[in-house]
Tab-separated table of C-alpha atoms and ligand atoms in Angstrom:
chain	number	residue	atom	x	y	z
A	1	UNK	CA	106.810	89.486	113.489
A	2	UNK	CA	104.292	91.202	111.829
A	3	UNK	CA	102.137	93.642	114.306
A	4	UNK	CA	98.804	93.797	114.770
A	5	UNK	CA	97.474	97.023	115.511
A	6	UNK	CA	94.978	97.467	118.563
A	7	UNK	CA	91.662	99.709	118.200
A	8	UNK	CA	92.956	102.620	120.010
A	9	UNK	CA	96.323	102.027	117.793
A	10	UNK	CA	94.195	102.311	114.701
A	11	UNK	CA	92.442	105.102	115.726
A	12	UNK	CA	95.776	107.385	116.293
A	13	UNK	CA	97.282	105.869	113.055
A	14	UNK	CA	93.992	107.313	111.254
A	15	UNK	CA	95.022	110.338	112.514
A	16	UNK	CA	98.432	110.370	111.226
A	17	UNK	CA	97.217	108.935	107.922
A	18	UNK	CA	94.673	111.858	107.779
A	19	UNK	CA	97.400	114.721	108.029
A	20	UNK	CA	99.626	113.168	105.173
A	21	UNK	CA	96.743	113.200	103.417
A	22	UNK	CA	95.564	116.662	104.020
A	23	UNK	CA	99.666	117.501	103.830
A	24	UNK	CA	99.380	116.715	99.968
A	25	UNK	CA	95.843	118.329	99.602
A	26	UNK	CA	97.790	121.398	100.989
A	27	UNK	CA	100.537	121.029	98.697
A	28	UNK	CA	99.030	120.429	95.076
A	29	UNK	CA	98.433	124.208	94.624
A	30	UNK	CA	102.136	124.918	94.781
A	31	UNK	CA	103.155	122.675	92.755
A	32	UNK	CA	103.528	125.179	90.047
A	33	UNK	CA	106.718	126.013	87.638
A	34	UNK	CA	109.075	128.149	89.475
A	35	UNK	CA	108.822	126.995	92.637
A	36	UNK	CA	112.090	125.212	94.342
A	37	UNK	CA	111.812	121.624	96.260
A	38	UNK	CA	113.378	122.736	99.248
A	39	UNK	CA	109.806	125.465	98.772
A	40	UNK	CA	107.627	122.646	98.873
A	41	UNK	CA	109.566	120.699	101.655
A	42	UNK	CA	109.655	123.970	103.953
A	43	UNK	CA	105.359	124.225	103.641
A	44	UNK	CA	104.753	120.445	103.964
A	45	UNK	CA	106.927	120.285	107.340
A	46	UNK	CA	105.091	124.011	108.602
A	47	UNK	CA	102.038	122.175	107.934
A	48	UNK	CA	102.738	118.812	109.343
A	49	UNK	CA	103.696	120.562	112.449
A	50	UNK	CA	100.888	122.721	112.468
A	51	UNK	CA	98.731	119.225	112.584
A	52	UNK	CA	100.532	118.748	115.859
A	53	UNK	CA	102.555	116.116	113.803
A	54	UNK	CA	106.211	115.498	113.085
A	55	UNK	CA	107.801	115.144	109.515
A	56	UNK	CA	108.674	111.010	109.629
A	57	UNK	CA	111.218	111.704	107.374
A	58	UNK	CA	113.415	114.327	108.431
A	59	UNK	CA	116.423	112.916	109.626
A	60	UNK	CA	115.170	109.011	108.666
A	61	UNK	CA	118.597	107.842	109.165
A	62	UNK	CA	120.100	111.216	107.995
A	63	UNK	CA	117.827	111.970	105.427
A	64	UNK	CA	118.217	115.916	105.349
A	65	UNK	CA	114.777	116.659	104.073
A	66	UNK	CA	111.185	116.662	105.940
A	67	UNK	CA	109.536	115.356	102.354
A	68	UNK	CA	111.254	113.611	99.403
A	69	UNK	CA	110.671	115.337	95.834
A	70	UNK	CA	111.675	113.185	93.207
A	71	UNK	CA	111.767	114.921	89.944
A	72	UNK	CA	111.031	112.763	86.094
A	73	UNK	CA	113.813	110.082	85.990
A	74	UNK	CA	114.136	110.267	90.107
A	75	UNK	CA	112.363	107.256	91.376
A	76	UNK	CA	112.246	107.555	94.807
A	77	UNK	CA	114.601	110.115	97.873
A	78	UNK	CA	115.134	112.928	95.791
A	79	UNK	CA	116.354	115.593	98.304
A	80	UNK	CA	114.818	118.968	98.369
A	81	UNK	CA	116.900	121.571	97.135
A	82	UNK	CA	116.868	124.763	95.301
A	83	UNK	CA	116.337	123.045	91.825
A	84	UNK	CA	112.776	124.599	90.362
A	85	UNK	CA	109.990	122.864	89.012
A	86	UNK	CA	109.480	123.825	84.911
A	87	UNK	CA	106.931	123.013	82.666
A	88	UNK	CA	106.523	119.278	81.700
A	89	UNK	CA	108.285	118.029	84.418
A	90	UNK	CA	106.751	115.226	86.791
A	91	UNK	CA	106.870	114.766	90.964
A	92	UNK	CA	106.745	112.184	92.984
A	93	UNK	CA	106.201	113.378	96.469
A	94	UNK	CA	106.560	111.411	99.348
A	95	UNK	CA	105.277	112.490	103.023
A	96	UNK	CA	105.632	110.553	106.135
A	97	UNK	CA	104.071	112.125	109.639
A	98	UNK	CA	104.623	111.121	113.029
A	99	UNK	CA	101.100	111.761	115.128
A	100	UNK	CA	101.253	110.597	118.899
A	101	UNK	CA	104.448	108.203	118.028
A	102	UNK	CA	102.543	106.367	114.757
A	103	UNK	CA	103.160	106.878	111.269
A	104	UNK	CA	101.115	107.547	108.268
A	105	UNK	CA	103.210	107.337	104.403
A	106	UNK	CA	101.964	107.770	101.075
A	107	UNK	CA	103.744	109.318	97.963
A	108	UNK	CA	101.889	110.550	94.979
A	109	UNK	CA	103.136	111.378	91.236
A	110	UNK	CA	101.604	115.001	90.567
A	111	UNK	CA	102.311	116.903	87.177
A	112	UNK	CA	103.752	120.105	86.674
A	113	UNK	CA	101.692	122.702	84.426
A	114	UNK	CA	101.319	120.924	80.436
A	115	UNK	CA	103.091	117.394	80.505
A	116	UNK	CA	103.414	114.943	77.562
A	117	UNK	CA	101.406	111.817	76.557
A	118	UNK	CA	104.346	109.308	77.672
A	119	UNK	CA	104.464	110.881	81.012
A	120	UNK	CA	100.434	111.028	81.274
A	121	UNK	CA	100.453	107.233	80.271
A	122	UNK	CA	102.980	106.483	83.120
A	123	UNK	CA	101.670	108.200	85.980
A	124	UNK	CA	98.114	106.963	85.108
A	125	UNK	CA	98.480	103.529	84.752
A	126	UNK	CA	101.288	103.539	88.234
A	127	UNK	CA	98.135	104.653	89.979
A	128	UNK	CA	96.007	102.490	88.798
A	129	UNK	CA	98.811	99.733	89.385
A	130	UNK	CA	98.620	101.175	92.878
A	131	UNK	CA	94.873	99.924	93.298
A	132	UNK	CA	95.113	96.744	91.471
A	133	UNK	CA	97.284	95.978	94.328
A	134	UNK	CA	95.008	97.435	96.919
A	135	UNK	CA	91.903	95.223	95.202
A	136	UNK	CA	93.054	91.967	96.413
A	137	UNK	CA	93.326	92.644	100.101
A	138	UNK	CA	91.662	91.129	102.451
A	139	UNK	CA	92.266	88.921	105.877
A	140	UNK	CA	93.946	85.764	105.010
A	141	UNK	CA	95.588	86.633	101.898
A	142	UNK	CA	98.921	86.573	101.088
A	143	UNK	CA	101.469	89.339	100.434
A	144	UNK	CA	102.802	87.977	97.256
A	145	UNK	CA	99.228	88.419	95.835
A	146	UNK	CA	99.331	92.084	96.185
A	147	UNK	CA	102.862	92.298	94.351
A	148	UNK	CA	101.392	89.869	91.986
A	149	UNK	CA	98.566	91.913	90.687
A	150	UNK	CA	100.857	94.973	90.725
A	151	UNK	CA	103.259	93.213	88.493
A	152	UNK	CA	100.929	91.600	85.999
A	153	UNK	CA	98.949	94.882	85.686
A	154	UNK	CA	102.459	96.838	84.851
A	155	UNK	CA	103.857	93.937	82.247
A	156	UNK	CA	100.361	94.394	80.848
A	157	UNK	CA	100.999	97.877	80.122
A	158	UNK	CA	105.018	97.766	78.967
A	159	UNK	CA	106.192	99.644	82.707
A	160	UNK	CA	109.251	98.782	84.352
A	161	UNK	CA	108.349	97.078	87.868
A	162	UNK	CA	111.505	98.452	89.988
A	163	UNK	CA	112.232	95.810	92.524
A	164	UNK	CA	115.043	97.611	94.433
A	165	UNK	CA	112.808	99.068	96.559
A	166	UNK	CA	109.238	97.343	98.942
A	167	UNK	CA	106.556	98.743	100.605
A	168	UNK	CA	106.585	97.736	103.990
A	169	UNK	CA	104.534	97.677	107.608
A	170	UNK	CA	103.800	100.643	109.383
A	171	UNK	CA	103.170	101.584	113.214
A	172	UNK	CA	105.699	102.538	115.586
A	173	UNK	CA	108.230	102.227	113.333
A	174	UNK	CA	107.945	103.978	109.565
A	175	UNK	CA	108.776	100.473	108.302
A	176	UNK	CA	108.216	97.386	110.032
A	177	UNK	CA	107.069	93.919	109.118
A	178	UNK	CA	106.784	92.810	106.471
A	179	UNK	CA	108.240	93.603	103.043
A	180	UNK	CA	105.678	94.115	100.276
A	181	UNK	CA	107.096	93.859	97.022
A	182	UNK	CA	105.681	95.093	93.791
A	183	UNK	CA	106.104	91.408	92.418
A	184	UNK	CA	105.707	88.621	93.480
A	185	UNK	CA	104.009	84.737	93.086
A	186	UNK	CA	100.829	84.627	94.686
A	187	UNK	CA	99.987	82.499	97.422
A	188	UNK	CA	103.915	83.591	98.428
A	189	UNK	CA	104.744	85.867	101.964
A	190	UNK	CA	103.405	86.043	105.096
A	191	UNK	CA	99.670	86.154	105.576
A	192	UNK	CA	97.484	89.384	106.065
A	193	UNK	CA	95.754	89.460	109.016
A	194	UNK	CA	93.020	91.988	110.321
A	195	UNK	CA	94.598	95.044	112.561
A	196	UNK	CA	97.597	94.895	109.912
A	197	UNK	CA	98.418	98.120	108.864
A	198	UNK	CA	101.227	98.323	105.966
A	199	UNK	CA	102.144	100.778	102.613
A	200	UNK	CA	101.750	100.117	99.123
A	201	UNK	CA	103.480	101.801	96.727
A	202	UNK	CA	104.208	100.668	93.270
A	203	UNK	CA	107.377	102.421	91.209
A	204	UNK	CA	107.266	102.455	87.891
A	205	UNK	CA	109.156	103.478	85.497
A	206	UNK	CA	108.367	104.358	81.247
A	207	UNK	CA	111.930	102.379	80.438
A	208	UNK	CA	114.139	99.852	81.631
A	209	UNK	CA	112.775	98.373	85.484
A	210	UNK	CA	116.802	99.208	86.534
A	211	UNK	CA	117.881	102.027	89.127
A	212	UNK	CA	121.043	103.470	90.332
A	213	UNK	CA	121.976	105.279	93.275
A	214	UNK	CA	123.577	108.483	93.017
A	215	UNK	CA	126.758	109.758	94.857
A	216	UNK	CA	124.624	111.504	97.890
A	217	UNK	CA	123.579	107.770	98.944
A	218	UNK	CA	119.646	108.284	98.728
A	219	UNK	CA	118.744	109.750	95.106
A	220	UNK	CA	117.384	106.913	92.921
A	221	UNK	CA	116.942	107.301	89.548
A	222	UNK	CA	116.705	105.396	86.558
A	223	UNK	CA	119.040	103.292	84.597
A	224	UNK	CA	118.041	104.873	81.169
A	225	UNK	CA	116.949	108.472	82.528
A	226	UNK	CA	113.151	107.555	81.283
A	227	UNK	CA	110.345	109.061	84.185
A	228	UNK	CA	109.283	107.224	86.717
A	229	UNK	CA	106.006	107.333	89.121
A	230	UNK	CA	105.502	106.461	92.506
A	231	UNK	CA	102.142	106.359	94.246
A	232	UNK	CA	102.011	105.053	97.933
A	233	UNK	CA	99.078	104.741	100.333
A	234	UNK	CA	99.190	103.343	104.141
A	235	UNK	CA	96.424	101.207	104.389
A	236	UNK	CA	94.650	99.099	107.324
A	237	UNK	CA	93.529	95.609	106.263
A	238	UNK	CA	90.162	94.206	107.615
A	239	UNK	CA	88.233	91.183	107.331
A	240	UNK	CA	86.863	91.642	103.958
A	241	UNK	CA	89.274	94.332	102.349
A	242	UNK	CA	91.026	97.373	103.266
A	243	UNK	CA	90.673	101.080	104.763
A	244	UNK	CA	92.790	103.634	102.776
A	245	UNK	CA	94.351	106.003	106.053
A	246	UNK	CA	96.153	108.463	104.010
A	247	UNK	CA	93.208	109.513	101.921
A	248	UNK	CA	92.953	113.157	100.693
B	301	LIG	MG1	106.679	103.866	102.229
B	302	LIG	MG1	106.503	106.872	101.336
C-alpha cells in the first residue's frame, strides 16, 4: 500500500528534507582533494545531529556509515573510509536524516577540484535525467511515466540506465511503497496520488548499464569501471506537480 502522507506528516517530512538539504550545502566546501570519506561522513552525521536529526543510514541494515560516498566507477553504498579524494575524481553522496521519526533522502554527484569532459558530460546530463523525471509528476499519473522519461532522456544521450537499483516511497520507513524505477513503459505502476511522498534518483553510468557487487555486500560499482552519477531528491507530489523537500 502506498501511504499517503497527512498535513502535519508533510510538514515534519519538510523538515527532514530541509536538513539533508542543508547537510549537503554544509558539505560541498569539503569536498576538496585530500580529504578522506570517513572525513566527510564524520561532519555530515555532527551536522545532522546538530539539526536535532538522526543519520537514516547509519546502521540501515548494518550499513557501517552515517552517509554513503561513492567514488567514479562506485554507483551507489560506497562505505566511508580512509581512501582520499584526488583531483579528477567524482562523488556521489548520499544522505538520509531521520527528523521526529520521518525521513528525508537525496544523493548528489559533486566533482572534485579539475574533472574531465566525459565525467562533466555524465554528471550533467544524470541531473538533468533527474528532472526529466521530476517534470511529469503530477496526481493521477503513473509511476512508469517517471522511469519512462528518465530512460528515454538517458538512451538519448548514450548513458547506461542501471536497473539494479529503484527509487522508492518515503515516510516512516526510508523506503516504502512503491518502487520507482529509472525505466519503465508509461501508463505502467501504481498511480500517484496527492500526499505521496517518494525519491527519485536516476544512476547513470558513462559505459555499460551493468553493476556488480563487491565482496563487503553493499559497494556497487560498474561492470566496465566507467563513472557513474547518482542524483536523488525526496519529493511530495500534489495535484498539479511536485514539491522538491530536500532542496539546498
Ligand atoms: Mg533513496
Ligand atoms: Mg539516497
Amino acid at each position: 500500500m502506498i501511504k499517503i502522507k497527512s498535513p502535519e506528516e508533510i510538514e515534519i517530512m519538510k523538515v527532514a528534507g530541509k536538513i539533508v538539504g542543508d547537510t549537503h550545502k554544509y558539505l560541498i566546501p569539503y569536498i576538496k582533494p585530500g580529504i578522506t570519506t570517513i572525513e566527510l561522513d564524520t561532519l555530515a552525521h555532527d551536522y545532522i545531529i546538530s539539526c536535532g536529526a538522526t543519520p537514516s543510514f547509519k546502521n540501515y541494515n548494518g550499513f557501517p556509515g552515517s552517509i554513503c560516498t561513492s567514488i567514479n566507477n562506485v554507483v551507489v553504498h560506497g562505505i566511508p573510509g580512509t581512501k582520499k579524494l584526488k583531483e579528477g575524481d567524482i562523488i556521489s553522496v548520499d544522505i538520509g536524516a531521520c527528523y521526529k521519526g520521518y525521513h528525508g533522502d537525496s544523493a548528489w554527484t559533486y566533482p572534485v577540484g579539475k574533472i574531465d569532459e566525459n565525467k562533466k558530460y555524465l554528471m550533467e546530463h544524470t541531473e538533468k535525467a533527474l528532472f526529466e523525471g521530476l517534470s511529469v509528476i503530477k496526481e493521477g499519473i503513473h509511476i512508469g511515466d517517471i522511469g519512462n522519461a528518465i530512460e528515454n532522456y538517458a538512451e538519448k544521450h548514450r548513458l547506461g540506465v542501471v536497473k539494479e537499483l529503484v527509487g522508492h516511497g518515503v515516510g516512516k520507513k526510508l523506503h516504502e511503497m512503491p518502487d520507482v524505477p529509472n525505466y519503465g513503459k508509461k501508463g505502467s505502476g501504481p498511480i500517484l496520488k496527492s500526499g505521496m511522498v517518494i525519491a527519485v534518483e536516476p544512476m547513470l553510468n558513462l559505459g555499460t548499464a551493468n553493476v556488480y557487487l563487491l565482496d563487503d555486500n553493499w559497494t556497487i560499482i560498474t561492470g566496465d569501471n566507467k563513472p557513474s552519477a547518482h542524483f536523488e531528491h525526496t519529493i511530495l507530489v500534489t495535484k498539479d506537480g511536485y514539491k522538491i523537500l530536500t532542496k539546498r
